[in-house]
Amino acid sequence: MDHVGIVLISHSIKVVEGIKDIISQVVDNVPIELAGGTDDNEIGTSVDKILSAIDRAYSEKGVILLFDLGSAMMNAEMAIEMSEHRKIKIAEDIPLLEGAYIAAVESGMGKEMEQILKYLKDSF
């Protein structure tokens, strides 16, 4: 069964690695990919890293992007425009850690992307 993929976007690779560690304690059947830091592994975000993470996490059910700070959202939007995939949504105004955890659990239960996004919106 395909699951909705999740991409965690942060200005710090350490942040998204830690979040993935937490999630992997309860969910192991959902593709979760990381886009943390710049191409030089400095603080910031990278459109190329986001695009690559989308490609790795993508399934027929789509992929949800969660991010930490405003400029990460801007790069996520650019990555969506550049991606060959069409079923990509950004979870806006959702806290990265809590949102990623909930999204992963919901995806692991087989929920569709729109159901997961609605649940996230209703939760926060």
Short mmCIF file of C-alpha atoms in Angstrom, two decimals:
data_model
loop_
_atom_site.label_atom_id
_atom_site.label_comp_id
_atom_site.label_asym_id
_atom_site.label_seq_id
_atom_site.Cartn_x
_atom_site.Cartn_y
_atom_site.Cartn_z
CA MET A 1 0.00 0.00 0.00
CA ASP A 2 1.31 3.42 -0.92
CA HIS A 3 1.35 6.05 1.79
CA VAL A 4 1.43 9.82 1.56
CA GLY A 5 5.08 10.83 1.73
CA ILE A 6 6.38 13.52 4.04
CA VAL A 7 9.23 15.98 3.53
CA LEU A 8 10.65 17.77 6.56
CA ILE A 9 12.20 21.13 5.69
CA SER A 10 14.31 23.04 8.20
CA HIS A 11 17.10 25.55 8.31
CA SER A 12 19.05 22.90 10.24
CA ILE A 13 19.73 19.31 9.22
CA LYS A 14 20.01 18.43 12.92
CA VAL A 15 16.43 19.57 13.52
CA VAL A 16 14.89 17.37 10.82
CA GLU A 17 17.12 14.41 11.72
CA GLY A 18 15.87 14.64 15.31
CA ILE A 19 12.25 14.87 14.23
CA LYS A 20 12.63 11.84 11.97
CA ASP A 21 14.19 9.92 14.89
CA ILE A 22 11.16 10.71 17.04
CA ILE A 23 8.66 9.73 14.33
CA SER A 24 10.48 6.51 13.47
CA GLN A 25 9.79 5.28 17.02
CA VAL A 26 6.07 4.96 16.15
CA VAL A 27 5.83 4.87 12.33
CA ASP A 28 8.00 2.83 10.02
CA ASN A 29 5.88 2.42 6.87
CA VAL A 30 5.77 6.04 5.69
CA PRO A 31 8.38 7.62 3.41
CA ILE A 32 9.87 10.53 5.36
CA GLU A 33 12.62 12.49 3.69
CA LEU A 34 14.76 15.37 4.93
CA ALA A 35 15.70 18.72 3.44
CA GLY A 36 17.70 20.47 6.11
CA GLY A 37 20.30 23.17 5.73
CA THR A 38 21.84 24.69 2.64
CA ASP A 39 23.76 22.86 -0.09
CA ASP A 40 26.92 23.62 1.95
CA ASN A 41 25.26 22.26 5.12
CA GLU A 42 25.05 25.71 6.64
CA ILE A 43 21.96 27.17 8.31
CA GLY A 44 19.31 27.89 5.67
CA THR A 45 17.31 25.95 3.11
CA SER A 46 17.93 24.62 -0.38
CA VAL A 47 15.47 24.27 -3.26
CA ASP A 48 17.63 21.44 -4.65
CA LYS A 49 17.51 19.54 -1.36
CA ILE A 50 13.74 19.98 -1.22
CA LEU A 51 13.31 18.76 -4.81
CA SER A 52 15.45 15.71 -4.12
CA ALA A 53 13.51 14.92 -0.94
CA ILE A 54 10.20 15.24 -2.83
CA ASP A 55 11.43 12.77 -5.44
CA ARG A 56 12.43 10.25 -2.75
CA ALA A 57 9.22 10.59 -0.68
CA TYR A 58 6.75 10.80 -3.55
CA SER A 59 4.09 8.13 -4.04
CA GLU A 60 0.86 7.98 -6.01
CA LYS A 61 -0.86 9.34 -2.90
CA GLY A 62 1.34 12.44 -3.02
CA VAL A 63 3.63 14.18 -0.59
CA ILE A 64 3.17 16.76 2.16
CA LEU A 65 5.86 19.35 2.91
CA LEU A 66 6.28 20.66 6.45
CA PHE A 67 8.68 23.49 7.25
CA ASP A 68 10.10 25.48 10.15
CA LEU A 69 10.43 29.16 9.13
CA GLY A 70 9.03 31.49 6.46
CA SER A 71 11.88 31.36 3.96
CA ALA A 72 11.66 27.56 4.00
CA MET A 73 8.09 27.91 2.76
CA MET A 74 9.25 30.16 -0.06
CA ASN A 75 11.80 27.55 -1.16
CA ALA A 76 9.17 24.81 -0.82
CA GLU A 77 6.88 26.76 -3.15
CA MET A 78 9.69 27.12 -5.68
CA ALA A 79 10.43 23.40 -5.46
CA ILE A 80 6.78 22.57 -6.14
CA GLU A 81 6.82 24.78 -9.23
CA MET A 82 10.00 23.05 -10.46
CA SER A 83 8.94 19.49 -9.64
CA GLU A 84 7.61 17.08 -12.25
CA HIS A 85 5.22 15.71 -9.60
CA ARG A 86 1.80 17.30 -9.22
CA LYS A 87 0.43 15.90 -5.97
CA ILE A 88 2.44 18.04 -3.57
CA LYS A 89 0.99 20.19 -0.80
CA ILE A 90 2.51 22.42 1.84
CA ALA A 91 1.13 22.14 5.36
CA GLU A 92 0.91 25.86 6.15
CA ASP A 93 0.73 27.24 9.68
CA ILE A 94 1.48 23.82 11.17
CA PRO A 95 4.26 23.33 13.75
CA LEU A 96 7.04 21.22 12.26
CA LEU A 97 7.54 18.62 15.00
CA GLU A 98 3.94 18.10 16.08
CA GLY A 99 2.62 18.37 12.53
CA ALA A 100 5.13 15.90 11.13
CA TYR A 101 4.33 13.42 13.89
CA ILE A 102 0.59 13.62 13.28
CA ALA A 103 0.99 13.54 9.49
CA ALA A 104 3.17 10.43 9.70
CA VAL A 105 0.73 8.60 11.97
CA GLU A 106 -2.22 9.52 9.74
CA SER A 107 -0.33 8.51 6.60
CA GLY A 108 0.66 5.24 8.24
CA MET A 109 -3.05 4.53 8.78
CA GLY A 110 -3.60 4.86 5.04
CA LYS A 111 -5.28 8.27 5.02
CA GLU A 112 -5.39 10.33 1.84
CA MET A 113 -3.43 13.58 1.55
CA GLU A 114 -6.48 15.86 1.83
CA GLN A 115 -7.67 14.00 4.93
CA ILE A 116 -4.27 14.42 6.57
CA LEU A 117 -4.12 18.13 5.72
CA LYS A 118 -7.63 18.70 7.09
CA TYR A 119 -6.76 16.87 10.29
CA LEU A 120 -3.60 18.98 10.66
CA LYS A 121 -5.54 22.20 10.10
CA ASP A 122 -8.23 21.18 12.61
CA SER A 123 -5.59 20.20 15.18
CA PHE A 124 -3.76 23.52 15.16
#
